mmCIF file of C-alpha atoms in Angstrom:
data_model
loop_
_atom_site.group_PDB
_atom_site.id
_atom_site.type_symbol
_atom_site.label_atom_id
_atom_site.label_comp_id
_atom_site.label_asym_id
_atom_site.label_seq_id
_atom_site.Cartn_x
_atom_site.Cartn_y
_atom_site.Cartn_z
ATOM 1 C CA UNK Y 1144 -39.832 -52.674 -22.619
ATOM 2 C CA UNK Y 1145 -36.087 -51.818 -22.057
ATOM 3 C CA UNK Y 1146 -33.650 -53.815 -23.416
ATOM 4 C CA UNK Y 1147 -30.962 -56.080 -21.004
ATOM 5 C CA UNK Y 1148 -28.682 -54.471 -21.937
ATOM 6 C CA UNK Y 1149 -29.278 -50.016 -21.478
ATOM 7 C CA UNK Y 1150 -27.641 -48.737 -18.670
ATOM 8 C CA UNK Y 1151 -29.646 -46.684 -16.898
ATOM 9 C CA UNK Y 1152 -29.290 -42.533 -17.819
ATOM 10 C CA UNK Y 1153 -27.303 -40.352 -15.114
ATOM 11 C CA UNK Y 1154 -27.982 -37.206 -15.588
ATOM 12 C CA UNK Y 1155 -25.265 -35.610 -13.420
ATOM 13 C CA UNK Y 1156 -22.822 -37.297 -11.332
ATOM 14 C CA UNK Y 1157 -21.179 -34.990 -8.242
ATOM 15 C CA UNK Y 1158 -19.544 -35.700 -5.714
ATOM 16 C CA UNK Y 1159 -19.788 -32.071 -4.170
ATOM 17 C CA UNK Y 1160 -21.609 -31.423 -0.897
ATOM 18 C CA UNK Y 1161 -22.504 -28.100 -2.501
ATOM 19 C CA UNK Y 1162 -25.405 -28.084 -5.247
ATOM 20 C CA UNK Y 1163 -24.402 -27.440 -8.833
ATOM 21 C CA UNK Y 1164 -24.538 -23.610 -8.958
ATOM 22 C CA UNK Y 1165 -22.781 -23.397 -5.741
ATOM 23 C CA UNK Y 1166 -19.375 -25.668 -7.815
ATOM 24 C CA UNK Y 1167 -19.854 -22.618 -10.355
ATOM 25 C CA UNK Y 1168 -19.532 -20.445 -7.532
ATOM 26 C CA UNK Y 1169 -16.490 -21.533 -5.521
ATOM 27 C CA UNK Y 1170 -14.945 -22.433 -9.453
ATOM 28 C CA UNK Y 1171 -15.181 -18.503 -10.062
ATOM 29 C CA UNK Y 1172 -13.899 -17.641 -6.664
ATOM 30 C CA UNK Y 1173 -11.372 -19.756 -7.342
ATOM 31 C CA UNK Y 1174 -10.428 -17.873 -10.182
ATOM 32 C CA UNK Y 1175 -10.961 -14.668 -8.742
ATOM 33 C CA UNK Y 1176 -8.015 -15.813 -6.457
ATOM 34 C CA UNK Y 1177 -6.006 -17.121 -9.282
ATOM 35 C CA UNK Y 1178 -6.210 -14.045 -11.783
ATOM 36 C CA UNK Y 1179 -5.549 -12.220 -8.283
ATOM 37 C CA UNK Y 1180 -2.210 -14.427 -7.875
ATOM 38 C CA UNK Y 1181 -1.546 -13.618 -11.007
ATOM 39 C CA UNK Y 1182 -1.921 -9.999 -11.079
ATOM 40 C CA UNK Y 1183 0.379 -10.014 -8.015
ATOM 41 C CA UNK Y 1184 2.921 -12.017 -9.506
ATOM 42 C CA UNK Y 1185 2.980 -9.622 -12.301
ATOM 43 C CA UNK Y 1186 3.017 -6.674 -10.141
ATOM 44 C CA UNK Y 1187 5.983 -7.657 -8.523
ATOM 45 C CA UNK Y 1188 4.514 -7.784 -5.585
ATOM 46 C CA UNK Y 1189 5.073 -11.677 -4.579
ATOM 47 C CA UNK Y 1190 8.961 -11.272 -5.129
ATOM 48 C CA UNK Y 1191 9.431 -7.960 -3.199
ATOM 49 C CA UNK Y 1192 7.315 -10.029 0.038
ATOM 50 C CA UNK Y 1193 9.841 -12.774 -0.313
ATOM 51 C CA UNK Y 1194 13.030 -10.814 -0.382
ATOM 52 C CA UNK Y 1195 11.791 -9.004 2.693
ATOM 53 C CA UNK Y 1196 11.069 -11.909 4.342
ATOM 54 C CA UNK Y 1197 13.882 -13.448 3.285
ATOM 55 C CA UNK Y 1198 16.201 -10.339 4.734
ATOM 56 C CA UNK Y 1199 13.934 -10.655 8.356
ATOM 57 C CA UNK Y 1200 14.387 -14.333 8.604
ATOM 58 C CA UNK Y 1201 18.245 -13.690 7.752
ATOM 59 C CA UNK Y 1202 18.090 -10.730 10.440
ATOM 60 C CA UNK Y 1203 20.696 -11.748 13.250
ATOM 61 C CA UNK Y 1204 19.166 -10.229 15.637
ATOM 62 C CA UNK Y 1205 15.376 -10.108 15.017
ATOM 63 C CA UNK Y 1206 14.070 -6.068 14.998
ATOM 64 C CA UNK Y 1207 11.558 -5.135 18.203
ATOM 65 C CA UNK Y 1208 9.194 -3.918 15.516
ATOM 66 C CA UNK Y 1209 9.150 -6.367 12.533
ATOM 67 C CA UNK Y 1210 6.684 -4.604 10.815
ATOM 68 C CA UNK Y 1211 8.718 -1.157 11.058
ATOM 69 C CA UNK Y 1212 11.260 -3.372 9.334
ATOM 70 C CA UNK Y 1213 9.385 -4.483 6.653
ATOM 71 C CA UNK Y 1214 8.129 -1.299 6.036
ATOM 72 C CA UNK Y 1215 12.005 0.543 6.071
ATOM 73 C CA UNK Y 1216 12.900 -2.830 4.277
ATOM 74 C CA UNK Y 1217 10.127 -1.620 1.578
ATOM 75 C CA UNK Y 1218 11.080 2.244 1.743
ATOM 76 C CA UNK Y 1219 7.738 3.430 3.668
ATOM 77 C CA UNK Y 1220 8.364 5.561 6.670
ATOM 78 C CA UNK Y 1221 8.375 4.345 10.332
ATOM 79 C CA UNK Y 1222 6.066 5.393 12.572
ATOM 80 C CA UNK Y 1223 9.540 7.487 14.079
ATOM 81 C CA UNK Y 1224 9.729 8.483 10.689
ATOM 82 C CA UNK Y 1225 6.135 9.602 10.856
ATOM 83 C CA UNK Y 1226 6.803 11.677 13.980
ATOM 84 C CA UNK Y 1227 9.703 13.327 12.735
ATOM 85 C CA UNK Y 1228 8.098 14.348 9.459
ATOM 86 C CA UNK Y 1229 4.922 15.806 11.288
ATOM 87 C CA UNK Y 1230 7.862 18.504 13.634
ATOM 88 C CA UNK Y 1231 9.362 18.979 10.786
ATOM 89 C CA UNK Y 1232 6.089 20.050 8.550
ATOM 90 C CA UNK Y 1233 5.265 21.946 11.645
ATOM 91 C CA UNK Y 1234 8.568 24.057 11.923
ATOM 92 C CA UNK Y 1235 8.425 24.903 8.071
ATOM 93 C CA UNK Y 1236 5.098 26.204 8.287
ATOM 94 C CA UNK Y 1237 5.793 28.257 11.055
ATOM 95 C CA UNK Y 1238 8.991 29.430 9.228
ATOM 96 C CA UNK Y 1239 6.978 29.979 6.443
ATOM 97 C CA UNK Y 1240 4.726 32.189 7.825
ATOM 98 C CA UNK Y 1241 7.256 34.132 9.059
ATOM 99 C CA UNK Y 1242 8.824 34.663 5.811
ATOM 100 C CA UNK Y 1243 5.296 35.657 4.070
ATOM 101 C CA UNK Y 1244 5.109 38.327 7.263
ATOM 102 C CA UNK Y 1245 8.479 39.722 6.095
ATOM 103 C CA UNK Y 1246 8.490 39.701 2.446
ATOM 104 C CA UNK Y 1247 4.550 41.447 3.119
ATOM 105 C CA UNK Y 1248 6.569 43.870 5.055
ATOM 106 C CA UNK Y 1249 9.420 44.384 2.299
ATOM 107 C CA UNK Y 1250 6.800 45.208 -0.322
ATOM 108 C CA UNK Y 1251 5.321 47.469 1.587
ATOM 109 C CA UNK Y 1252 8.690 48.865 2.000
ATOM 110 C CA UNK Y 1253 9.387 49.255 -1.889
ATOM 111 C CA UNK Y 1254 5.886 50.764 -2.367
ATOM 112 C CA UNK Y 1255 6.532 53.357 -0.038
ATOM 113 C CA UNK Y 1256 9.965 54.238 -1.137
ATOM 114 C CA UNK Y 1257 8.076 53.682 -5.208
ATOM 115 C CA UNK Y 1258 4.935 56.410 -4.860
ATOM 116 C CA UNK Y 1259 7.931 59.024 -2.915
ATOM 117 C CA UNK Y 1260 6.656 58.074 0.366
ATOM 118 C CA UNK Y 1261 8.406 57.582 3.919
ATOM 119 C CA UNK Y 1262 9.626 54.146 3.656
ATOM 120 C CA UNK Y 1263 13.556 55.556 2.651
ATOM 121 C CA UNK Y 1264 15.839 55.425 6.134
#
């Protein structure tokens, strides 16, 4: 016999769509996301976003290239940049092989004139 006045025993009340372990699920993606905020709060990385934003929205006239903005904005090189830096890298090398050529050729030199050979003009 149960008395008039029990209320009947609910054992879990959700209003989720999504099963019980599925709430546990999204609740730790949820603070996956959160702890992520967080770490890029910390990082700095949420204000330096804003101020670029910030400086493209203020932009007069808006850059061709907003991304190669940001990026400059930021301090990373443009793809120019990018360009520049590979003729560049190129040109020393070459120049640098050069110079090993001729300081191979010096040494040789100051062996020579060393050990009594030739090598003295």
């Amino acid at each position: 016999a149960v008395a008039a006045n029990a209320r009947p025993q609910v054992e879990h009340l959700c209003l989720s769509p999504f099963p019980p372990q599925a709430s546990a699920e999204i609740m730790s993606g949820e603070s996956k996301k959160e702890e992520f905020r967080k770490y890029l709060e910390r990082s700095g990385v949420i204000d330096a976003l804003t101020k670029v934003l910030v400086a493209l929205y203020e932009e007069p006239e808006k850059p061709s290239n907003a991304l190669d903005f940001i990026k400059q904005y930021l301090g990373a090189p443009t793809s120019g940049d990018v360009e520049t830096m590979k003729a560049e890298k190129d040109e020393m090398m070459k120049k640098n092989e050069e110079l090993t050529k001729e300081l191979e050729a010096v040494q040789a030199k100051l062996e020579a004139m060393a050990t009594g050979g030739d090598g003295a003009e």
